[in-house]
Tab-separated table of C-alpha atoms in Angstrom:
chain	number	residue	atom	x	y	z
A	1044	UNK	CA	-13.137	-30.860	-2.333
A	1045	UNK	CA	-14.694	-28.429	-4.796
A	1046	UNK	CA	-12.898	-27.147	-7.848
A	1047	UNK	CA	-13.121	-23.881	-9.709
A	1048	UNK	CA	-14.060	-23.830	-13.367
A	1049	UNK	CA	-11.680	-21.521	-15.223
A	1050	UNK	CA	-10.442	-20.748	-18.711
A	1051	UNK	CA	-7.873	-22.760	-20.603
A	1052	UNK	CA	-5.013	-20.652	-19.316
A	1053	UNK	CA	-5.970	-21.008	-15.680
A	1054	UNK	CA	-5.183	-23.926	-13.412
A	1055	UNK	CA	-7.375	-24.130	-10.300
A	1056	UNK	CA	-5.405	-23.697	-7.100
A	1057	UNK	CA	-6.164	-26.221	-4.417
A	1058	UNK	CA	-5.650	-25.242	-0.787
A	1059	UNK	CA	-2.654	-27.593	-0.464
A	1060	UNK	CA	-0.703	-26.492	-3.528
A	1061	UNK	CA	0.382	-22.966	-2.582
A	1062	UNK	CA	0.730	-23.561	1.160
A	1063	UNK	CA	4.096	-21.775	1.448
A	1064	UNK	CA	2.878	-18.862	-0.656
A	1065	UNK	CA	-0.291	-18.529	1.383
A	1066	UNK	CA	1.697	-18.531	4.622
A	1067	UNK	CA	4.149	-15.885	3.416
A	1068	UNK	CA	1.326	-13.756	2.038
A	1069	UNK	CA	-0.632	-14.008	5.301
A	1070	UNK	CA	2.367	-12.971	7.404
A	1071	UNK	CA	3.439	-10.158	5.081
A	1072	UNK	CA	-0.091	-8.774	4.789
A	1073	UNK	CA	-0.495	-8.731	8.565
A	1074	UNK	CA	2.912	-7.059	9.001
A	1075	UNK	CA	1.998	-4.449	6.393
A	1076	UNK	CA	-1.313	-3.754	8.111
A	1077	UNK	CA	0.401	-3.266	11.485
A	1078	UNK	CA	3.253	-1.121	10.161
A	1079	UNK	CA	0.977	1.232	8.221
A	1080	UNK	CA	-0.455	2.583	11.459
A	1081	UNK	CA	2.962	4.020	12.293
A	1082	UNK	CA	3.356	5.852	8.993
A	1083	UNK	CA	0.778	8.591	9.521
A	1084	UNK	CA	2.795	11.810	9.481
A	1085	UNK	CA	2.227	14.623	11.991
A	1086	UNK	CA	0.523	17.854	11.010
A	1087	UNK	CA	3.049	20.267	9.526
A	1088	UNK	CA	3.084	24.010	8.759
A	1089	UNK	CA	2.079	25.079	5.283
A	1090	UNK	CA	4.967	25.620	2.887
A	1091	UNK	CA	5.847	29.286	2.589
A	1092	UNK	CA	4.057	30.185	5.817
A	1093	UNK	CA	6.947	29.476	8.192
A	1094	UNK	CA	10.655	30.203	8.370
A	1095	UNK	CA	13.593	27.891	9.084
A	1096	UNK	CA	13.238	28.400	12.832
A	1097	UNK	CA	9.585	27.371	12.666
A	1098	UNK	CA	10.484	24.291	10.648
A	1099	UNK	CA	13.151	23.287	13.174
A	1100	UNK	CA	10.660	23.804	16.015
A	1101	UNK	CA	8.103	21.619	14.219
A	1102	UNK	CA	10.691	18.871	13.633
A	1103	UNK	CA	11.749	19.011	17.295
A	1104	UNK	CA	8.186	18.834	18.596
A	1105	UNK	CA	7.316	15.960	16.273
A	1106	UNK	CA	10.660	14.138	16.621
A	1107	UNK	CA	9.182	11.038	18.256
A	1108	UNK	CA	6.414	10.724	15.689
A	1109	UNK	CA	8.803	11.297	12.786
A	1110	UNK	CA	11.140	8.593	14.103
A	1111	UNK	CA	8.201	6.197	14.352
A	1112	UNK	CA	7.125	7.174	10.818
A	1113	UNK	CA	10.582	6.418	9.442
A	1114	UNK	CA	10.887	3.087	11.256
A	1115	UNK	CA	7.387	1.978	10.309
A	1116	UNK	CA	7.925	3.170	6.747
A	1117	UNK	CA	10.974	0.953	6.304
A	1118	UNK	CA	9.125	-2.042	7.775
A	1119	UNK	CA	6.133	-1.369	5.524
A	1120	UNK	CA	8.349	-1.331	2.425
A	1121	UNK	CA	9.902	-4.686	3.346
A	1122	UNK	CA	6.488	-6.196	4.120
A	1123	UNK	CA	5.066	-4.827	0.862
A	1124	UNK	CA	7.884	-6.294	-1.217
A	1125	UNK	CA	7.455	-9.702	0.417
A	1126	UNK	CA	3.680	-9.514	0.001
A	1127	UNK	CA	3.934	-8.495	-3.654
A	1128	UNK	CA	6.288	-11.375	-4.434
A	1129	UNK	CA	4.008	-13.843	-2.622
A	1130	UNK	CA	0.887	-12.581	-4.380
A	1131	UNK	CA	2.580	-12.710	-7.777
A	1132	UNK	CA	3.715	-16.266	-7.039
A	1133	UNK	CA	0.162	-17.317	-6.203
A	1134	UNK	CA	-1.102	-15.692	-9.387
A	1135	UNK	CA	1.522	-17.465	-11.496
A	1136	UNK	CA	0.376	-20.791	-10.039
A	1137	UNK	CA	-3.273	-20.034	-10.742
A	1138	UNK	CA	-2.809	-18.367	-14.135
A	1139	UNK	CA	0.679	-19.039	-15.529
A	1140	UNK	CA	-0.149	-17.543	-18.933
A	1141	UNK	CA	-2.008	-14.496	-17.654
A	1142	UNK	CA	-0.782	-10.892	-17.584
A	1143	UNK	CA	-2.288	-10.538	-14.101
A	1144	UNK	CA	0.914	-11.787	-12.467
A	1145	UNK	CA	2.892	-9.049	-14.180
A	1146	UNK	CA	0.293	-6.434	-13.257
A	1147	UNK	CA	0.461	-7.573	-9.637
A	1148	UNK	CA	4.232	-7.127	-9.658
A	1149	UNK	CA	3.910	-3.769	-11.407
A	1150	UNK	CA	1.389	-2.421	-8.927
A	1151	UNK	CA	3.350	-3.633	-5.895
A	1152	UNK	CA	6.671	-2.474	-7.325
A	1153	UNK	CA	5.422	1.027	-8.097
A	1154	UNK	CA	3.803	1.273	-4.677
A	1155	UNK	CA	7.044	0.176	-2.993
A	1156	UNK	CA	8.967	2.780	-5.009
A	1157	UNK	CA	6.551	5.531	-3.966
A	1158	UNK	CA	6.713	4.459	-0.333
A	1159	UNK	CA	10.522	4.437	-0.510
A	1160	UNK	CA	10.575	8.045	-1.680
A	1161	UNK	CA	8.053	9.111	0.961
A	1162	UNK	CA	10.022	7.339	3.695
A	1163	UNK	CA	13.211	8.938	2.397
A	1164	UNK	CA	11.681	12.372	2.900
A	1165	UNK	CA	10.786	11.422	6.469
A	1166	UNK	CA	14.371	10.336	7.102
A	1167	UNK	CA	15.502	13.870	6.245
A	1168	UNK	CA	14.085	14.975	9.593
A	1169	UNK	CA	15.387	11.996	11.560
A	1170	UNK	CA	18.983	11.344	10.497
A	1171	UNK	CA	20.732	14.739	10.182
A	1172	UNK	CA	21.313	17.383	12.857
A	1173	UNK	CA	18.993	20.175	11.742
A	1174	UNK	CA	20.738	22.694	13.981
A	1175	UNK	CA	23.935	22.185	11.979
A	1176	UNK	CA	22.231	22.890	8.646
A	1177	UNK	CA	21.863	26.353	7.148
A	1178	UNK	CA	18.432	27.922	6.847
A	1179	UNK	CA	18.286	27.616	3.045
A	1180	UNK	CA	18.858	23.857	3.207
A	1181	UNK	CA	16.198	23.375	5.887
A	1182	UNK	CA	13.636	25.366	3.911
A	1183	UNK	CA	14.486	23.558	0.662
A	1184	UNK	CA	14.135	20.175	2.342
A	1185	UNK	CA	10.820	21.180	3.837
A	1186	UNK	CA	9.453	22.334	0.496
A	1187	UNK	CA	10.685	19.156	-1.179
A	1188	UNK	CA	9.051	16.827	1.335
A	1189	UNK	CA	5.646	17.948	0.131
A	1190	UNK	CA	6.391	16.057	-3.061
A	1191	UNK	CA	5.859	13.026	-0.851
A	1192	UNK	CA	2.287	14.131	-0.211
A	1193	UNK	CA	1.660	14.348	-3.950
A	1194	UNK	CA	3.122	10.872	-4.419
A	1195	UNK	CA	0.829	9.642	-1.681
A	1196	UNK	CA	-2.131	10.726	-3.792
A	1197	UNK	CA	-0.770	8.806	-6.777
A	1198	UNK	CA	-0.247	5.754	-4.556
A	1199	UNK	CA	-4.012	5.141	-4.577
A	1200	UNK	CA	-3.700	4.140	-8.251
A	1201	UNK	CA	-0.861	1.673	-7.637
A	1202	UNK	CA	-2.603	0.224	-4.585
A	1203	UNK	CA	-5.736	-0.308	-6.652
A	1204	UNK	CA	-3.749	-1.913	-9.463
A	1205	UNK	CA	-2.186	-4.376	-7.032
A	1206	UNK	CA	-5.507	-5.241	-5.376
A	1207	UNK	CA	-7.397	-5.453	-8.650
A	1208	UNK	CA	-4.913	-7.613	-10.558
A	1209	UNK	CA	-4.520	-10.087	-7.709
A	1210	UNK	CA	-8.246	-10.203	-6.951
A	1211	UNK	CA	-9.120	-10.986	-10.576
A	1212	UNK	CA	-6.582	-13.804	-10.685
A	1213	UNK	CA	-7.695	-15.071	-7.268
A	1214	UNK	CA	-11.302	-15.153	-8.419
A	1215	UNK	CA	-10.456	-17.112	-11.564
A	1216	UNK	CA	-8.041	-19.491	-9.862
A	1217	UNK	CA	-9.766	-20.008	-6.518
A	1218	UNK	CA	-6.790	-18.768	-4.506
A	1219	UNK	CA	-8.859	-17.311	-1.652
A	1220	UNK	CA	-12.506	-16.886	-0.708
A	1221	UNK	CA	-14.671	-15.278	-3.369
A	1222	UNK	CA	-15.872	-12.525	-1.036
A	1223	UNK	CA	-12.316	-11.184	-0.708
A	1224	UNK	CA	-11.839	-11.359	-4.475
A	1225	UNK	CA	-14.990	-9.369	-5.181
A	1226	UNK	CA	-14.172	-6.893	-2.434
A	1227	UNK	CA	-10.722	-6.306	-3.910
A	1228	UNK	CA	-12.163	-5.870	-7.402
A	1229	UNK	CA	-14.749	-3.328	-6.228
A	1230	UNK	CA	-12.245	-1.380	-4.119
A	1231	UNK	CA	-9.741	-1.373	-6.975
A	1232	UNK	CA	-12.369	-0.071	-9.408
A	1233	UNK	CA	-13.297	2.712	-7.003
A	1234	UNK	CA	-9.663	3.659	-6.430
A	1235	UNK	CA	-8.793	3.665	-10.125
A	1236	UNK	CA	-11.835	5.789	-10.924
A	1237	UNK	CA	-10.424	8.550	-8.715
A	1238	UNK	CA	-7.904	9.262	-11.493
A	1239	UNK	CA	-10.759	10.920	-13.368
A	1240	UNK	CA	-10.686	13.606	-10.700
A	1241	UNK	CA	-7.473	14.912	-12.268
A	1242	UNK	CA	-9.421	15.609	-15.455
A	1243	UNK	CA	-12.850	16.466	-14.074
A	1244	UNK	CA	-12.579	17.859	-10.525
A	1245	UNK	CA	-15.590	16.691	-8.572
A	1246	UNK	CA	-16.528	15.859	-4.975
A	1247	UNK	CA	-17.485	12.412	-6.268
A	1248	UNK	CA	-13.915	11.632	-7.336
A	1249	UNK	CA	-12.567	13.130	-4.123
A	1250	UNK	CA	-14.751	10.646	-2.276
A	1251	UNK	CA	-13.585	7.730	-4.429
A	1252	UNK	CA	-9.982	8.768	-3.719
A	1253	UNK	CA	-10.615	8.641	0.019
A	1254	UNK	CA	-12.307	5.257	-0.326
A	1255	UNK	CA	-9.324	3.940	-2.289
A	1256	UNK	CA	-6.905	5.377	0.272
A	1257	UNK	CA	-8.524	3.901	3.362
A	1258	UNK	CA	-9.474	0.666	1.629
A	1259	UNK	CA	-5.781	-0.124	1.361
A	1260	UNK	CA	-5.489	0.107	5.146
A	1261	UNK	CA	-8.222	-2.488	5.614
A	1262	UNK	CA	-7.478	-4.852	2.715
A	1263	UNK	CA	-4.153	-6.291	4.037
A	1264	UNK	CA	-5.839	-7.272	7.303
A	1265	UNK	CA	-8.722	-8.997	5.548
A	1266	UNK	CA	-6.313	-10.620	3.098
A	1267	UNK	CA	-4.105	-11.959	5.896
A	1268	UNK	CA	-7.151	-13.552	7.549
A	1269	UNK	CA	-8.348	-15.066	4.267
A	1270	UNK	CA	-4.880	-16.446	3.467
A	1271	UNK	CA	-4.544	-17.930	6.953
A	1272	UNK	CA	-7.983	-19.566	6.763
A	1273	UNK	CA	-7.231	-21.100	3.358
A	1274	UNK	CA	-3.848	-22.301	4.589
A	1275	UNK	CA	-5.365	-23.908	7.702
A	1276	UNK	CA	-8.029	-25.667	5.662
A	1277	UNK	CA	-5.389	-26.991	3.311
A	1278	UNK	CA	-3.436	-28.559	6.184
A	1279	UNK	CA	-6.382	-30.508	7.560
């Protein structure tokens, strides 16, 4: 069995050592990948361009999709929390004295917090009886839910932080295949670079934001496969 040469603060991770962590991470990553496909929100009228009646009509027409969004959003939060804890545990095994474990927890925790707020906004259209609410409340809720869209843009940064911190630790400690580590590092760098678009608006940074956004959809699937492969090899 090959070993990975690392720094003094890093202990190489053999396939057998983190078997439970690899299994939990594989399952959580796959669950997150599946649940994210139910969180895409339906097209909604522009704020200020529709009245309360139009908002109620939109919510009624999109009721099924909104219910799916809320259900999938809750599942995604649970899967993300489990995945973050598993990834941080693997990092602590590989690099017990590294800050990368804390950065992994920070990225996953912030992302879970953002997703909780976004899912909470979706629940506003699922749980209450909109017909029983006054027009001012409906319009205020509708205007407020667009904060969720802004948070979704910020989520690219937290997603990239989570991917980048774990991928660096995984590369140093041999947690998973090197190709996944380098992929995560590159995708994280691209996603984090999109922050520059807030300072210097440019089509380039808009593109990097989109890459960071959609990379997060693909990464959990690839990670779940890599974790499962490493786990299976360790059990042979």
